[in-house]
Coordinates of C-alpha atoms and ligand atoms in Angstrom, one line a residue:
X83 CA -12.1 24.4 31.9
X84 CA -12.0 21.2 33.5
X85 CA -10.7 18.7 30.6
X86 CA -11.3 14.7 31.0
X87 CA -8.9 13.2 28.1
X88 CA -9.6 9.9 27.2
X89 CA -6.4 7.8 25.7
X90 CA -6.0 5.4 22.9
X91 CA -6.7 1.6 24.4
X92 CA -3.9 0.5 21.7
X93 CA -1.2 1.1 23.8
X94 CA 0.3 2.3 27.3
X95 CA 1.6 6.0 26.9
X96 CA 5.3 5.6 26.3
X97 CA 4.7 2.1 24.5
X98 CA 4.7 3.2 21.0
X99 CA 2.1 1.2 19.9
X100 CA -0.4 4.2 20.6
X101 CA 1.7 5.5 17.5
X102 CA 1.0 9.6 17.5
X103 CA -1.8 9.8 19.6
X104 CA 1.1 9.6 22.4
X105 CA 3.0 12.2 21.7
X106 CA -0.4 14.5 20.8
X107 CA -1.8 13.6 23.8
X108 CA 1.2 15.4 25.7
X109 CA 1.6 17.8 24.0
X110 CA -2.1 19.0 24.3
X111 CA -1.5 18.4 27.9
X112 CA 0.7 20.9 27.9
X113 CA -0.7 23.4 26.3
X114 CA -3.5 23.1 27.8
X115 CA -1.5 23.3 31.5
X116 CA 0.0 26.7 30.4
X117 CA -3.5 28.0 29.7
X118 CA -4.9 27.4 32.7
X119 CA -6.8 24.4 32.2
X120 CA -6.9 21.5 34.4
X121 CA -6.6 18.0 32.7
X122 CA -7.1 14.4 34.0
X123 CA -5.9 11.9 31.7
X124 CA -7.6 8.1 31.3
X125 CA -5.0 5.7 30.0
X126 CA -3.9 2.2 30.0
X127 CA -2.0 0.6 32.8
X128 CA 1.7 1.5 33.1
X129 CA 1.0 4.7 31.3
X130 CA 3.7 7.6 31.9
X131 CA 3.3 11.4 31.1
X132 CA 6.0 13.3 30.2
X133 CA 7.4 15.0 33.1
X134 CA 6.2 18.4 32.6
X135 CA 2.5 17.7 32.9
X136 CA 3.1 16.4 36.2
X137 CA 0.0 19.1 36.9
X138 CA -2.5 16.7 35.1
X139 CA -4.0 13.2 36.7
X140 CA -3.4 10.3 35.0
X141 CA -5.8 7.7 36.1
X142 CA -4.5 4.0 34.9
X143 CA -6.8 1.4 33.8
X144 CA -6.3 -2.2 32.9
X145 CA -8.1 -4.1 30.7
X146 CA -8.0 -6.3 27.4
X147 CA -6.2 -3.8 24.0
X148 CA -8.2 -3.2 21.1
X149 CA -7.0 -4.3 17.6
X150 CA -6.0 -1.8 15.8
X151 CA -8.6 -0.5 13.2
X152 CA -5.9 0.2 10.2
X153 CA -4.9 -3.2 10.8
X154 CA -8.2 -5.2 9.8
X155 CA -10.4 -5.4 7.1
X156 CA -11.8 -2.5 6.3
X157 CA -16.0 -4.0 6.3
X158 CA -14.6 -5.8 10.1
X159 CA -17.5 -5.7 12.6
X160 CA -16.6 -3.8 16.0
X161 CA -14.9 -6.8 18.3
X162 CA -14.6 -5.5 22.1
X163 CA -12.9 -8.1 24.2
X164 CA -14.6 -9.3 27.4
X165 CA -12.2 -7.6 30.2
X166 CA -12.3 -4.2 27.5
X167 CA -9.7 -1.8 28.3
X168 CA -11.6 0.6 26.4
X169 CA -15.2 0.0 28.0
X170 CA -12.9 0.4 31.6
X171 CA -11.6 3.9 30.4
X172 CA -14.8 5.2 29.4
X173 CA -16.9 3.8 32.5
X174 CA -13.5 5.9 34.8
X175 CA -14.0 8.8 31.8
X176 CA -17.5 9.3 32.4
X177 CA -17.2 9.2 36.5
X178 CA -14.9 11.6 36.3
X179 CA -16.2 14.0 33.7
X180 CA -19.0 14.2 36.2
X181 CA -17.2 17.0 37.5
X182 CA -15.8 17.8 34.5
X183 CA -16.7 20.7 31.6
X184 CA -16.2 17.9 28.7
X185 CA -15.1 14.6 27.7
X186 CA -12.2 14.8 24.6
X187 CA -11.8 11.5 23.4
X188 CA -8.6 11.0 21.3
X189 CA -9.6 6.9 20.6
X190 CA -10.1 5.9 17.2
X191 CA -13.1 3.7 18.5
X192 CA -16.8 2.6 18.1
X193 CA -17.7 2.6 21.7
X194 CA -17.0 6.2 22.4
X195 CA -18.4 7.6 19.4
X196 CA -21.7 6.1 20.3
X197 CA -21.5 7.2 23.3
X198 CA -22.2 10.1 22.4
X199 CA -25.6 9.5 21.5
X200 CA -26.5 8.1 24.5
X201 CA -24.6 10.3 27.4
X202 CA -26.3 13.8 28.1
X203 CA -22.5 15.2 28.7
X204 CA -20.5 16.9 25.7
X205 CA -17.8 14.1 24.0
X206 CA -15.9 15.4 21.4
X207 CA -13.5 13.5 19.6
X208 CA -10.4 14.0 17.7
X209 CA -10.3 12.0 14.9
X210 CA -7.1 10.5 14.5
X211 CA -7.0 8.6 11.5
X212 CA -8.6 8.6 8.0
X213 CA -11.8 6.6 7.4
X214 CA -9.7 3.1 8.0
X215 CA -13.2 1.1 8.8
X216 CA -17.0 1.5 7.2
X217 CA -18.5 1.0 10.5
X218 CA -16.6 3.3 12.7
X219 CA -17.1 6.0 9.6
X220 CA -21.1 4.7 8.9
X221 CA -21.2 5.9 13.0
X222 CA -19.1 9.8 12.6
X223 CA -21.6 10.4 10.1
X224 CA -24.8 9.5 12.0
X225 CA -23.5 11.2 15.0
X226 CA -23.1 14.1 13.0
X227 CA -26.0 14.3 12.0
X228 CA -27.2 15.2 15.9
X229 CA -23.9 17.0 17.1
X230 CA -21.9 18.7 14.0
X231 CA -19.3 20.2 16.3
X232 CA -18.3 16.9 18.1
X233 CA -15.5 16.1 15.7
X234 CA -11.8 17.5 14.8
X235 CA -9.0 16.2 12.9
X236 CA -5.5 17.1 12.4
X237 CA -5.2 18.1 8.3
X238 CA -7.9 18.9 5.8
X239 CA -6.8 15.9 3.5
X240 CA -7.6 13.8 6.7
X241 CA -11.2 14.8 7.0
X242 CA -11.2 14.6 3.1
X243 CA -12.2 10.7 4.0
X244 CA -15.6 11.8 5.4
X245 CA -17.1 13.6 2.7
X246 CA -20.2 14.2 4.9
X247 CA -18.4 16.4 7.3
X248 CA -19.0 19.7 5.1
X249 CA -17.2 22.2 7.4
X250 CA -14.7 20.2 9.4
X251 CA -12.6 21.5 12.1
X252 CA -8.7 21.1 11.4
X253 CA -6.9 21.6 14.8
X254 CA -3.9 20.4 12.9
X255 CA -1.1 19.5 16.0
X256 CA 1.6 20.8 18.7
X257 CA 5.2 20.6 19.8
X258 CA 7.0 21.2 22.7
X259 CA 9.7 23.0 20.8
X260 CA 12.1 23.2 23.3
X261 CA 12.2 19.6 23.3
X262 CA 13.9 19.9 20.0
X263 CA 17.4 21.1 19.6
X264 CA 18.6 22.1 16.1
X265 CA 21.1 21.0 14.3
X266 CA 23.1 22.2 10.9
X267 CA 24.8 18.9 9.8
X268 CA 23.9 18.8 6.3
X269 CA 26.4 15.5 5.8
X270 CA 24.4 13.5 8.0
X271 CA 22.8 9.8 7.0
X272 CA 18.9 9.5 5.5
X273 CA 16.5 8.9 8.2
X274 CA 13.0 7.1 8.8
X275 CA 10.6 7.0 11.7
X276 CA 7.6 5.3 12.8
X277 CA 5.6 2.5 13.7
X278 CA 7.2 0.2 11.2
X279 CA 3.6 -1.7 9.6
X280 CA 2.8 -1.9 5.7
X281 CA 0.7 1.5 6.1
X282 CA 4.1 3.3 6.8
X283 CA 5.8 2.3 3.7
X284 CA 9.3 1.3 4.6
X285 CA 10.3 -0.8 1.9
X286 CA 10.1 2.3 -0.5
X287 CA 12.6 4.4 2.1
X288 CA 15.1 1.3 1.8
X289 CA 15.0 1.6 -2.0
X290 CA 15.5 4.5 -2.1
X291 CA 18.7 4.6 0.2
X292 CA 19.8 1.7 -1.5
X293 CA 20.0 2.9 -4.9
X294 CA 22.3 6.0 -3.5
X295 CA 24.2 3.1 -1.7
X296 CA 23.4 4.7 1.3
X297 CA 22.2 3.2 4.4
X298 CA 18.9 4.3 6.1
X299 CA 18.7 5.0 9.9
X300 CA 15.4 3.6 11.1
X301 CA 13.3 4.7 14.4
X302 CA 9.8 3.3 15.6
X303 CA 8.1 0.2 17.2
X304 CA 8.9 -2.7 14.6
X305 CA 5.0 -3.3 14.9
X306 CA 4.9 -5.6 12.6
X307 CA 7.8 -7.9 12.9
X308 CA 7.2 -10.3 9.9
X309 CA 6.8 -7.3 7.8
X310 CA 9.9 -5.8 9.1
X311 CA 12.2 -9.2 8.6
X312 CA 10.1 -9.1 4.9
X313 CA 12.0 -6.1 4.3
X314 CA 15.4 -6.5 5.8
X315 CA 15.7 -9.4 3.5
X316 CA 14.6 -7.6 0.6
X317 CA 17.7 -5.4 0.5
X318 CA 21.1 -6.1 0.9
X319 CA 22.4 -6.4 4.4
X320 CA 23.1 -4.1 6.5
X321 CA 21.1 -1.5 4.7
X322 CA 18.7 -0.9 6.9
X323 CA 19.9 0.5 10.5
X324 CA 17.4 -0.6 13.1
X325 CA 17.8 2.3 15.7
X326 CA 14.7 0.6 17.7
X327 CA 11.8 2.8 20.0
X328 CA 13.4 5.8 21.9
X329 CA 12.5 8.3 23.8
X330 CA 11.9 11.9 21.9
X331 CA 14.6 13.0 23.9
X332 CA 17.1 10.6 22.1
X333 CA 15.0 10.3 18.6
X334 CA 15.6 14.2 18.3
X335 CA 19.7 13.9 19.7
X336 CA 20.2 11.4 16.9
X337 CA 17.4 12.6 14.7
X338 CA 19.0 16.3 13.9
X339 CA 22.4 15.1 13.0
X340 CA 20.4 13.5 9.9
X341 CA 20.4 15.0 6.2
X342 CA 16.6 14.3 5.6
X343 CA 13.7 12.5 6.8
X344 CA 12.1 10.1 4.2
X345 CA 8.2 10.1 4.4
X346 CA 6.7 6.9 2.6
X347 CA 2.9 6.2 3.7
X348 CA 1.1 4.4 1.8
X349 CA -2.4 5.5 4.1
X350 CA -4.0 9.0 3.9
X351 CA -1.7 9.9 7.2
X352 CA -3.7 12.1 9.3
X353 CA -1.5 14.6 9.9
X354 CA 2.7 12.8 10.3
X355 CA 3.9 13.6 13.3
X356 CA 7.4 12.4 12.3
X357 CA 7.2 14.8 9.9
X358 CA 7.0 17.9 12.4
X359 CA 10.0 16.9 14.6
X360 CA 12.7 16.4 11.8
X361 CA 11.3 20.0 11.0
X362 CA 11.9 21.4 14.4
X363 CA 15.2 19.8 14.2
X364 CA 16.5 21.4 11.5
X365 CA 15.9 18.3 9.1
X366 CA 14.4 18.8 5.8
X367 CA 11.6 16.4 4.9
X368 CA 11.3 14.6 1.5
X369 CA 7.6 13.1 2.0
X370 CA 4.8 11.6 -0.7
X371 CA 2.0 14.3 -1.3
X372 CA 0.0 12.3 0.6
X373 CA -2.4 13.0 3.9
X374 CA -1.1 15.3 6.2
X375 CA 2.5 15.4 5.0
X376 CA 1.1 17.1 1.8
X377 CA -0.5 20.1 4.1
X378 CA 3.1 20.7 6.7
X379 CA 5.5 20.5 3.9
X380 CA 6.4 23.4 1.7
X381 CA 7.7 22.4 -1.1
X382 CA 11.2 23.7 -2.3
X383 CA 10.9 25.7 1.5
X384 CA 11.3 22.8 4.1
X385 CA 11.9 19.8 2.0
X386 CA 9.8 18.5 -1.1
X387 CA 6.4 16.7 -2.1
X388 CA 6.8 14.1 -4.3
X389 CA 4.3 12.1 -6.0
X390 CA 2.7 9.1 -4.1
X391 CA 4.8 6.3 -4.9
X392 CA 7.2 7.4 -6.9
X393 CA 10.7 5.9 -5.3
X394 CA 13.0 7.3 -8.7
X395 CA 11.5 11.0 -8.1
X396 CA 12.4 10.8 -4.0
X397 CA 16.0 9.8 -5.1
X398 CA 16.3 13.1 -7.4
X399 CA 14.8 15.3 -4.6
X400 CA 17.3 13.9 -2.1
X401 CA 20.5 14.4 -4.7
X402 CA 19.1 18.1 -4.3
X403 CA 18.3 17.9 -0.3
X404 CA 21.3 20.6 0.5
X405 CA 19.3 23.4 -1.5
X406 CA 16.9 23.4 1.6
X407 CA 17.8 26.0 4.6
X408 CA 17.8 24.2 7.7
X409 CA 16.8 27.0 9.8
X410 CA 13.6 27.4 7.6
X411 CA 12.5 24.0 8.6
X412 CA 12.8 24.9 12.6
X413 CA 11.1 28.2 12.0
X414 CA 8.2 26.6 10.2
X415 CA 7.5 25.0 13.4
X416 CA 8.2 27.5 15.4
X417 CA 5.4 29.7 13.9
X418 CA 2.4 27.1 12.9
X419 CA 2.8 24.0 15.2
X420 CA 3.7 25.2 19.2
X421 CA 1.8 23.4 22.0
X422 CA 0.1 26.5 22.8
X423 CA -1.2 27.5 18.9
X424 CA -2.3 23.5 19.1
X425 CA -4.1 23.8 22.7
X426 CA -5.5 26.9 21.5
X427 CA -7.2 25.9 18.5
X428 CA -8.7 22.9 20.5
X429 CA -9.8 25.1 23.5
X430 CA -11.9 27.2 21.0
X431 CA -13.3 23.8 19.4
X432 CA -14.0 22.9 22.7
X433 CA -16.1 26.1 24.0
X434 CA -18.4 25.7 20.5
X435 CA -18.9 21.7 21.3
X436 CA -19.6 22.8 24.9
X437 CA -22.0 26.0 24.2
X438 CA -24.3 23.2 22.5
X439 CA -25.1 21.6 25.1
X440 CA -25.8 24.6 27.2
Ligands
LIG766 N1 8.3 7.9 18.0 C1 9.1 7.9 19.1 N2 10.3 7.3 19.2 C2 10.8 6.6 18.1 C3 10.0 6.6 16.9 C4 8.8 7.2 16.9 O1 8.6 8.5 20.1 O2 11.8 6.0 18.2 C5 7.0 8.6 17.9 C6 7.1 9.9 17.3 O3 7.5 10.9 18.1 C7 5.6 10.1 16.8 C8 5.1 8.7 16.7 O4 6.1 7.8 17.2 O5 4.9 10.9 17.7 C9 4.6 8.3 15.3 O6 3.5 9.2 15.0 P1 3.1 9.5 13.5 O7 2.0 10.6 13.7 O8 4.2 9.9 12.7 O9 2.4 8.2 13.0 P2 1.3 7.2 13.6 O10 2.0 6.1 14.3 O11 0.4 8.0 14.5 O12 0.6 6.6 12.4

């Protein structure tokens, strides 16, 4: 198959601000590199893939960002800048796909949902977020009225937020596991990681390491940087230990000396990224049943579910963290969330969306 994979126009690949659609994006690469397929990637200017899917083309665009959808009202129109990024990596997307078997868009975005309607190629589209706007959800359910196969998403509780979608397809995600080391230091600090924005939750993280008297080692794009200076002033100083954007190379060094991972959204997370490479370090996960966390998680197995919200029960779980077997947590990845069960799953989604069109 001959794969054209359109990138999200948040952010360059390597930036962060594409949040887990980066990493995904590579790791789908891979896996679908060690199949056999061939891949040519659309993303933003200055855009790197990781070194092992050297095999792929990346094709660069420039162009204007789009905002990010969880980050405006939820009834906000569809705003697409003169100079779109996104219209210039569909318009090198669909040249391309010319000679390509499909299109897989991976952009939580209007435009190239529509598109589908109105190109006689097969899109399909991996949904990467919950219902964050009424128009861009409004739009998934009238194109599936027409094509019911053109859409995945990562974890059931994900697709719960289109209730139209009656049998969705949960592709769930992949890791390059050997990208992970693992590590059994159990005495390590509490960790956090991710983009840090009010959907993420910090603030409950800090409380909680603050009421141990602990500090909390923090990883991820400060996104938002008054909310992040909100929080640091919330909490005594020094609690918080800004460990800033890093490559997964150094998250995952630093990452698996950790004791546990706190988990905090306050969003139906699609599926938590974050989540999966603690757990293929050999670092437990504490995590609110909430979203994708709720479906990679097993509690009293890998780490525990607790509660959305509830800061008090995450401090009781994490006086308790030792009772979790680090080595379970690395084999749970091991067995449900490689590159190549990931690319798989997607390569089969892929034939069905493609044998419609046929
Ligand atoms: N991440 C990273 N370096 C850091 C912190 C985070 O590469 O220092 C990456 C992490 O590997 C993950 C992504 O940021 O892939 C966050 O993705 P997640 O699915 O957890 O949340 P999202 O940002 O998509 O909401």
């Amino acid at each position: 198959m001959r794969i054209v994979l359109i990138s999200t126009p948040i952010g360059f690949l390597g930036s962060g601000r594409g949040g887990g659609v980066e990493l995904t994006l590579n790791s789908l690469v891979s896996g679908l590199l060690s199949l056999g397929h061939s891949v040519d990637v659309i993303a933003p200017k200055n855009s790197k893939l990781c070194r092992s899917n050297e095999k792929a083309k990346l094709h660069c665009v420039e162009g204007e960002a789009q905002i990010s959808w969880q980050h405006q009202n939820y009834n906000a129109h569809v705003s697409i800048p003169d100079n779109s990024l996104l219209a210039g990596m569909l318009e090198n997307g669909l040249e391309i796909a010319k000679k390509a078997d499909v299109l897989l868009n991976m952009s939580y975005d209007w435009l190239p949902i529509w598109m589908t309607l109105n190109v006689e190629r097969p899109i399909a589209h991996i949904i990467s977020m919950g219902s964050e706007s009424s128009v861009i959800s409004n739009l998934i359910s009238r194109v599936y009225a027409k094509h019911p196969l053109n859409f995945a998403f990562h974890s059931k509780t994900q697709a719960n937020d289109y209730p139209f979608i009656k049998k969705p397809t949960i592709i769930g995600n992949g890791f390059e596991i050997d990208n992970y080391n693992f590590q059994d230091s159990v005495n390590g600090a509490l960790a956090w990681v991710g983009r840090v924005a009010p959907e993420k939750g910090l603030e409950d993280a800090v409380y909680v390491a603050n009421e141990l008297g602990e500090k909390l080692r923090v990883w991820g794009v400060k996104e938002d940087e008054a909310y992040a200076s909100k929080i640091e002033q919330s909490f005594p100083q020094g609690t918080i230990d800004w460990m800033g954007f890093v490559s997964t190379n150094e998250l995952q060094k630093e990452l698996g000396k950790c004791r546990v991972l706190l988990n905090t959204p306050k969003w139906n997370e699609a599926y938590g990224n974050v989540v999966v490479e603690a757990l293929a370090c050999g670092v437990p996960v504490i995590a609110y049943k909430r979203g994708g966390p709720s479906e990679i998680i097993q509690h009293g197995q890998t780490g525990y579910l607790v509660v959305p919200d509830d800061k008090k029960s995450m401090i009781s779980y994490v006086e308790i963290i030792e009772k979790i077997k680090r080595k379970k947590c690395r084999e749970w990845v091991e067995k449900n969330a490689s590159t190549d069960i990931f690319a798989k799953k997607v390569v089969n989604w892929l034939n069905k969306v493609m044998n419609e069109y046929k």
